[in-house]
PDB file of C-alpha atoms in Angstrom:
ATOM      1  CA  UNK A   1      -4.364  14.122 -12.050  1.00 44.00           C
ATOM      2  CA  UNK A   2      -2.746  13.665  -8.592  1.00 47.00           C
ATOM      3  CA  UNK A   3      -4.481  10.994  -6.672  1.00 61.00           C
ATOM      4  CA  UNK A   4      -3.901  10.486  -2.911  1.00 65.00           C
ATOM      5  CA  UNK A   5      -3.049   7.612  -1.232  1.00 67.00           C
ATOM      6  CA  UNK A   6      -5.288   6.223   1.070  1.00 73.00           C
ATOM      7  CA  UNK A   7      -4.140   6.049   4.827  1.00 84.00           C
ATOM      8  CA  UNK A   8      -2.395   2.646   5.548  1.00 91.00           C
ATOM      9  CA  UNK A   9      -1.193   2.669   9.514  1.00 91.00           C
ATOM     10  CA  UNK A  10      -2.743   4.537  12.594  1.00 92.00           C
ATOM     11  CA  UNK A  11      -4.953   7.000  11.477  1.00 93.00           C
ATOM     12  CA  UNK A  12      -5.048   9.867  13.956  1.00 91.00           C
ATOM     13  CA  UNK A  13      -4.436   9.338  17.881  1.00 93.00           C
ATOM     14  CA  UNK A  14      -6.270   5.996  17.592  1.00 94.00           C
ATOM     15  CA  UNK A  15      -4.401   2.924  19.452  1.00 95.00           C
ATOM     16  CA  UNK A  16      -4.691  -0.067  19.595  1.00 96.00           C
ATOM     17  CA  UNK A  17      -7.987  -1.413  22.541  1.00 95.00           C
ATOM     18  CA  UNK A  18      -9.986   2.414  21.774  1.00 96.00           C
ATOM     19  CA  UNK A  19     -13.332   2.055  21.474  1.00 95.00           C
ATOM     20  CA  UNK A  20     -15.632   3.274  18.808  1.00 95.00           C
ATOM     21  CA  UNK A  21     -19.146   3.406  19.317  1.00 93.00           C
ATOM     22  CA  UNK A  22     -20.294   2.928  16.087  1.00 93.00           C
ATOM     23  CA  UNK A  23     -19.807   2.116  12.209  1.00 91.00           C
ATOM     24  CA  UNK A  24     -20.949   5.962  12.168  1.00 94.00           C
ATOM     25  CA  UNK A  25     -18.008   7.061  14.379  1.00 95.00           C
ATOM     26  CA  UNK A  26     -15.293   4.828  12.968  1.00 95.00           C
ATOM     27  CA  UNK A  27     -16.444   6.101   9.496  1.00 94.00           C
ATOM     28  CA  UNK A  28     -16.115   9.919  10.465  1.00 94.00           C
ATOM     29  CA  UNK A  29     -12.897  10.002  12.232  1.00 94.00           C
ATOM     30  CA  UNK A  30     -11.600   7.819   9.381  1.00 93.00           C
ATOM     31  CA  UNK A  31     -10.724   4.983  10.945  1.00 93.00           C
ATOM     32  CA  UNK A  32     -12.559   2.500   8.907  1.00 93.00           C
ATOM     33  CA  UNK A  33     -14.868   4.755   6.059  1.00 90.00           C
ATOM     34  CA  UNK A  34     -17.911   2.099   4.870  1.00 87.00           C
ATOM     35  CA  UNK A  35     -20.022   2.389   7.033  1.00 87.00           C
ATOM     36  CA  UNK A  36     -21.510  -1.139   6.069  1.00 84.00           C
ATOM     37  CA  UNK A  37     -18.735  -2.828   4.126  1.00 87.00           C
ATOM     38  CA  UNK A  38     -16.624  -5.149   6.218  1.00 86.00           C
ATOM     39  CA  UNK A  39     -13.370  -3.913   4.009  1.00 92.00           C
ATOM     40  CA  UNK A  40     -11.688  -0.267   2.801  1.00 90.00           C
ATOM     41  CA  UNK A  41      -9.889  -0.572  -0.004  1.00 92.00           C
ATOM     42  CA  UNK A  42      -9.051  -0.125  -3.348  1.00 88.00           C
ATOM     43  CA  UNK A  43      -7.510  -2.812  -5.809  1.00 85.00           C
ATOM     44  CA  UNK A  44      -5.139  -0.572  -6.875  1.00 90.00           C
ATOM     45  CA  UNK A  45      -3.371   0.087  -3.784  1.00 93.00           C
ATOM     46  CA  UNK A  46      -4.846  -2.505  -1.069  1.00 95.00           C
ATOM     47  CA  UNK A  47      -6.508  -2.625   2.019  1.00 95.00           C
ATOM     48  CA  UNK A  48      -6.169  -0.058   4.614  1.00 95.00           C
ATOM     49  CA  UNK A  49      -8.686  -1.263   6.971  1.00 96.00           C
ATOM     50  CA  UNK A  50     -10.758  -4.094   8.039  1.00 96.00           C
ATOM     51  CA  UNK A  51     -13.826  -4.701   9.883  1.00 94.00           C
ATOM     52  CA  UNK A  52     -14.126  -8.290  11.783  1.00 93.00           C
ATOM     53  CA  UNK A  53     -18.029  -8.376  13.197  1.00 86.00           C
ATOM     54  CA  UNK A  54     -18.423 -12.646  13.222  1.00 78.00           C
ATOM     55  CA  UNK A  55     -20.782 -12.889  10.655  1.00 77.00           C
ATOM     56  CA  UNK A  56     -18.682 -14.895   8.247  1.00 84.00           C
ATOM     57  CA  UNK A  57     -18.259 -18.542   9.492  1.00 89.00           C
ATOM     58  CA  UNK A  58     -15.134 -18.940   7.557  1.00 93.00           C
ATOM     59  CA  UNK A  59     -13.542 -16.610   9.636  1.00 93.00           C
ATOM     60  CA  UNK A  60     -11.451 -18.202  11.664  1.00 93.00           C
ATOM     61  CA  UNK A  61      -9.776 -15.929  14.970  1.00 92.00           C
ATOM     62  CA  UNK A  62      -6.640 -16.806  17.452  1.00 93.00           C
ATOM     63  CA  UNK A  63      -5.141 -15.033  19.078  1.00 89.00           C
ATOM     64  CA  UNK A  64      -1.207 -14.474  17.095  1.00 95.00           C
ATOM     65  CA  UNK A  65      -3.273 -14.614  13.328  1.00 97.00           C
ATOM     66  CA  UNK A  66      -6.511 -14.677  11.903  1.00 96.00           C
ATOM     67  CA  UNK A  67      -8.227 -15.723   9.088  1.00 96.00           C
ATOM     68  CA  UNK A  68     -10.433 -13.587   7.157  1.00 96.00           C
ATOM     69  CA  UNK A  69     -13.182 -14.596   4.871  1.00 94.00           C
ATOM     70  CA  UNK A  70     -13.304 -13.162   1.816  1.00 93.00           C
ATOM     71  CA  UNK A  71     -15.965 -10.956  -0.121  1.00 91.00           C
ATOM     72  CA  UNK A  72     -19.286 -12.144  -1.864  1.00 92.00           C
ATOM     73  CA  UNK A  73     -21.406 -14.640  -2.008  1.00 93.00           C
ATOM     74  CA  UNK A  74     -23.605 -14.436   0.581  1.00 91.00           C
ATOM     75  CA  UNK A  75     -27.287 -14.058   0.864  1.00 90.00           C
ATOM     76  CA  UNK A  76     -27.974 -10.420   1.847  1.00 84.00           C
ATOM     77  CA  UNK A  77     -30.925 -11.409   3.896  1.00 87.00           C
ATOM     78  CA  UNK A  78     -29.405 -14.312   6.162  1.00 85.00           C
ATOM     79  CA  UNK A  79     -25.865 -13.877   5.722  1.00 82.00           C
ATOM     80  CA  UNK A  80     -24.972 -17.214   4.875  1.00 89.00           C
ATOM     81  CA  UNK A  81     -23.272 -18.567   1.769  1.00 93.00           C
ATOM     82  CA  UNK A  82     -25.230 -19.596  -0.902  1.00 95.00           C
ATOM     83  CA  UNK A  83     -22.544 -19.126  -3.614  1.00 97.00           C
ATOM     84  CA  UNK A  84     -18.536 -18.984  -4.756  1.00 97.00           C
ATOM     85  CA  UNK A  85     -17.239 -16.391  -4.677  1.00 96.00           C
ATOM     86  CA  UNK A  86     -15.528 -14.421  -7.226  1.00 96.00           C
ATOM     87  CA  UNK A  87     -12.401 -11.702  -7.489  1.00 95.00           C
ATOM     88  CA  UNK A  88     -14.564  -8.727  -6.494  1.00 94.00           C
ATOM     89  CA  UNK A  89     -12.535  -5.681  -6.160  1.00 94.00           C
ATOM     90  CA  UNK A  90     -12.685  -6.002  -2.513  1.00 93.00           C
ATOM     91  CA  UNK A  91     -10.734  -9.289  -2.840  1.00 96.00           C
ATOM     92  CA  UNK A  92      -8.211  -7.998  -4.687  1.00 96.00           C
ATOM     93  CA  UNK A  93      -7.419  -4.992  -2.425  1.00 96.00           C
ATOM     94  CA  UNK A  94      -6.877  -7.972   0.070  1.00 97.00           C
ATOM     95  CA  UNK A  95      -4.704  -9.613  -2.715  1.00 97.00           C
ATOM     96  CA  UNK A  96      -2.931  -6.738  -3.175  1.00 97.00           C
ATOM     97  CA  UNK A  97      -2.356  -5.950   0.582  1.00 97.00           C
ATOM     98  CA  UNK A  98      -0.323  -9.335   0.577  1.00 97.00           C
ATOM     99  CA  UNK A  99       1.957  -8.087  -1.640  1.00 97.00           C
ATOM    100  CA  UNK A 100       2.878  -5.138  -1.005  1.00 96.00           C
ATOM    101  CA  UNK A 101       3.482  -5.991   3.141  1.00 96.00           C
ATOM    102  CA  UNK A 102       1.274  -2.608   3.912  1.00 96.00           C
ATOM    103  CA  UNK A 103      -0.296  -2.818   7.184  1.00 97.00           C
ATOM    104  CA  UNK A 104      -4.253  -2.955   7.430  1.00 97.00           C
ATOM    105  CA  UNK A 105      -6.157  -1.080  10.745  1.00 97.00           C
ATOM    106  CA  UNK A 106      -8.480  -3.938  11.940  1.00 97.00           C
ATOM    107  CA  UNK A 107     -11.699  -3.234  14.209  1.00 96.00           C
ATOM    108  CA  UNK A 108     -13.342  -5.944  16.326  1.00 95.00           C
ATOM    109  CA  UNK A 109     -17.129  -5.772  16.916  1.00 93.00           C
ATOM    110  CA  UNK A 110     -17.807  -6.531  20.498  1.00 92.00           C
ATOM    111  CA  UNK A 111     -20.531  -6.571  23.041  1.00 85.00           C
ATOM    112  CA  UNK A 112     -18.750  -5.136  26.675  1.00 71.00           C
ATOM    113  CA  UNK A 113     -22.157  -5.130  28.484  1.00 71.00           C
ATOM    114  CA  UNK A 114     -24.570  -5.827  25.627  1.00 72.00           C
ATOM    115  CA  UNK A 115     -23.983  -2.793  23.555  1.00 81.00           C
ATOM    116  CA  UNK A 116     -22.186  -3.200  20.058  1.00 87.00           C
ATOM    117  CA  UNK A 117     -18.620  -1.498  19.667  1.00 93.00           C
ATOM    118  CA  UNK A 118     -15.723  -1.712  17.847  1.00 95.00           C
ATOM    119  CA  UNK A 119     -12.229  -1.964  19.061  1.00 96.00           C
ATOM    120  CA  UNK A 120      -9.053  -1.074  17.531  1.00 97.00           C
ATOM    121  CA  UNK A 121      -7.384  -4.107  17.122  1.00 96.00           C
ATOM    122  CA  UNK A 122      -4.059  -2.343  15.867  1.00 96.00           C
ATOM    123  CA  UNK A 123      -2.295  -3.273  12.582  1.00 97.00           C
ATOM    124  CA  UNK A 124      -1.817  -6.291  10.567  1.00 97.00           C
ATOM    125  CA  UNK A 125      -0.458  -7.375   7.625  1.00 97.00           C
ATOM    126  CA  UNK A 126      -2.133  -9.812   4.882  1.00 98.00           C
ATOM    127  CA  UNK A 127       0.868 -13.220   4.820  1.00 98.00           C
ATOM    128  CA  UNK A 128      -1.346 -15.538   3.060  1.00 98.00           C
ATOM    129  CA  UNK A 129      -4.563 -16.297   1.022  1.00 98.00           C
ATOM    130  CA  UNK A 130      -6.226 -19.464   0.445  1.00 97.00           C
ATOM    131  CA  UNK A 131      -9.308 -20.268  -2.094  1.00 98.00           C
ATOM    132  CA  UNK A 132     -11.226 -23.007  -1.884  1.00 97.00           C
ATOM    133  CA  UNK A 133     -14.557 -24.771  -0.138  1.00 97.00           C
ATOM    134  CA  UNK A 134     -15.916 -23.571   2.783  1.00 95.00           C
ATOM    135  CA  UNK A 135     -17.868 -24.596   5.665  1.00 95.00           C
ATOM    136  CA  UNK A 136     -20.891 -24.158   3.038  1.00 95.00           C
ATOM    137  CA  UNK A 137     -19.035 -25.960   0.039  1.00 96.00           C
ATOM    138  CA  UNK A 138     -18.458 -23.204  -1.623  1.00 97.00           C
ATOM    139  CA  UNK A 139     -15.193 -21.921  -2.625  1.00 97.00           C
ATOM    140  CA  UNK A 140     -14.082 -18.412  -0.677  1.00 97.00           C
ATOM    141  CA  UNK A 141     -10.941 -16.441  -0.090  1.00 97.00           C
ATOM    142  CA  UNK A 142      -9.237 -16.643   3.382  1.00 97.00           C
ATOM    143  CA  UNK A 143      -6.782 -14.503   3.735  1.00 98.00           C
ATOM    144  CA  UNK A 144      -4.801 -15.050   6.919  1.00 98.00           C
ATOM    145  CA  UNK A 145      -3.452 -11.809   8.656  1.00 98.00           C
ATOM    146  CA  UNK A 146      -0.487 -11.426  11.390  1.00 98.00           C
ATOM    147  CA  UNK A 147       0.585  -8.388  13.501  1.00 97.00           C
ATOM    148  CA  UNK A 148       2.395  -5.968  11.643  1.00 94.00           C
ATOM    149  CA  UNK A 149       6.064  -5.701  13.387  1.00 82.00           C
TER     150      UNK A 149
END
């Protein structure tokens, strides 16, 4: 059995500052598929594409890196954390992503005039992870990204 793998780089005509007006749209012009999940990936081969929406206050953003918080954890109602978390599968994509240097597509959520859209940030590459305590005490991944040169 052949499987394919998943699209790491630009995916289509997309560059970097589009516009999407949706999770819907990014997820069928397969830019970023979940269309709730902040991360697509598989552990197997990595990440291809990230969603940053600042709802995780472990993320940390400037403007030549990032860092990203990782999966789990979190209440499902209020979004905070309420837990450690653990080497989910969506972790390990990230994990994997560091090692193997491929680049990751990352979308920003914004609000240009009060409507929610997402903007191609371009690519990135995972450089380093980190796992320990939070702002909540309890221990996440970070995962710090760069621009992918």
């Amino acid at each position: 059995m052949n499987k394919s793998i998943p699209p790491f780089g630009h995916v289509g005509s997309a560059r970097p500052g589009d516009l999407f007006h949706s999770r819907l749209e990014l997820s069928l012009l397969k830019q970023h598929r979940p269309r709730r999940a902040g991360v697509c990936a598989t552990a197997a081969e990595g990440a291809e594409s990230i969603v940053l929406a600042d709802q995780y206050e472990d993320d940390e953003i400037h403007e030549a890196y990032f860092w990203y918080a990782g999966h789990g954890g979190r209440d499902a109602k209020t979004g905070r954390q309420i837990a450690d978390q653990t080497l989910t599968p969506r972790n390990r994509a990230l994990l994997r992503s560091q090692q193997t240097g491929r680049p990751v597509r990352v979308f920003r959520r914004i609000a240009p005039g009060g409507d929610w859209q997402f903007r191609y940030e371009g690519l990135w590459r995972v450089v380093a992870h980190i796992y320990g305590p939070g702002r909540s005490g309890f221990r996440v991944y970070r995962f710090r990204l760069e621009p992918f040169i």
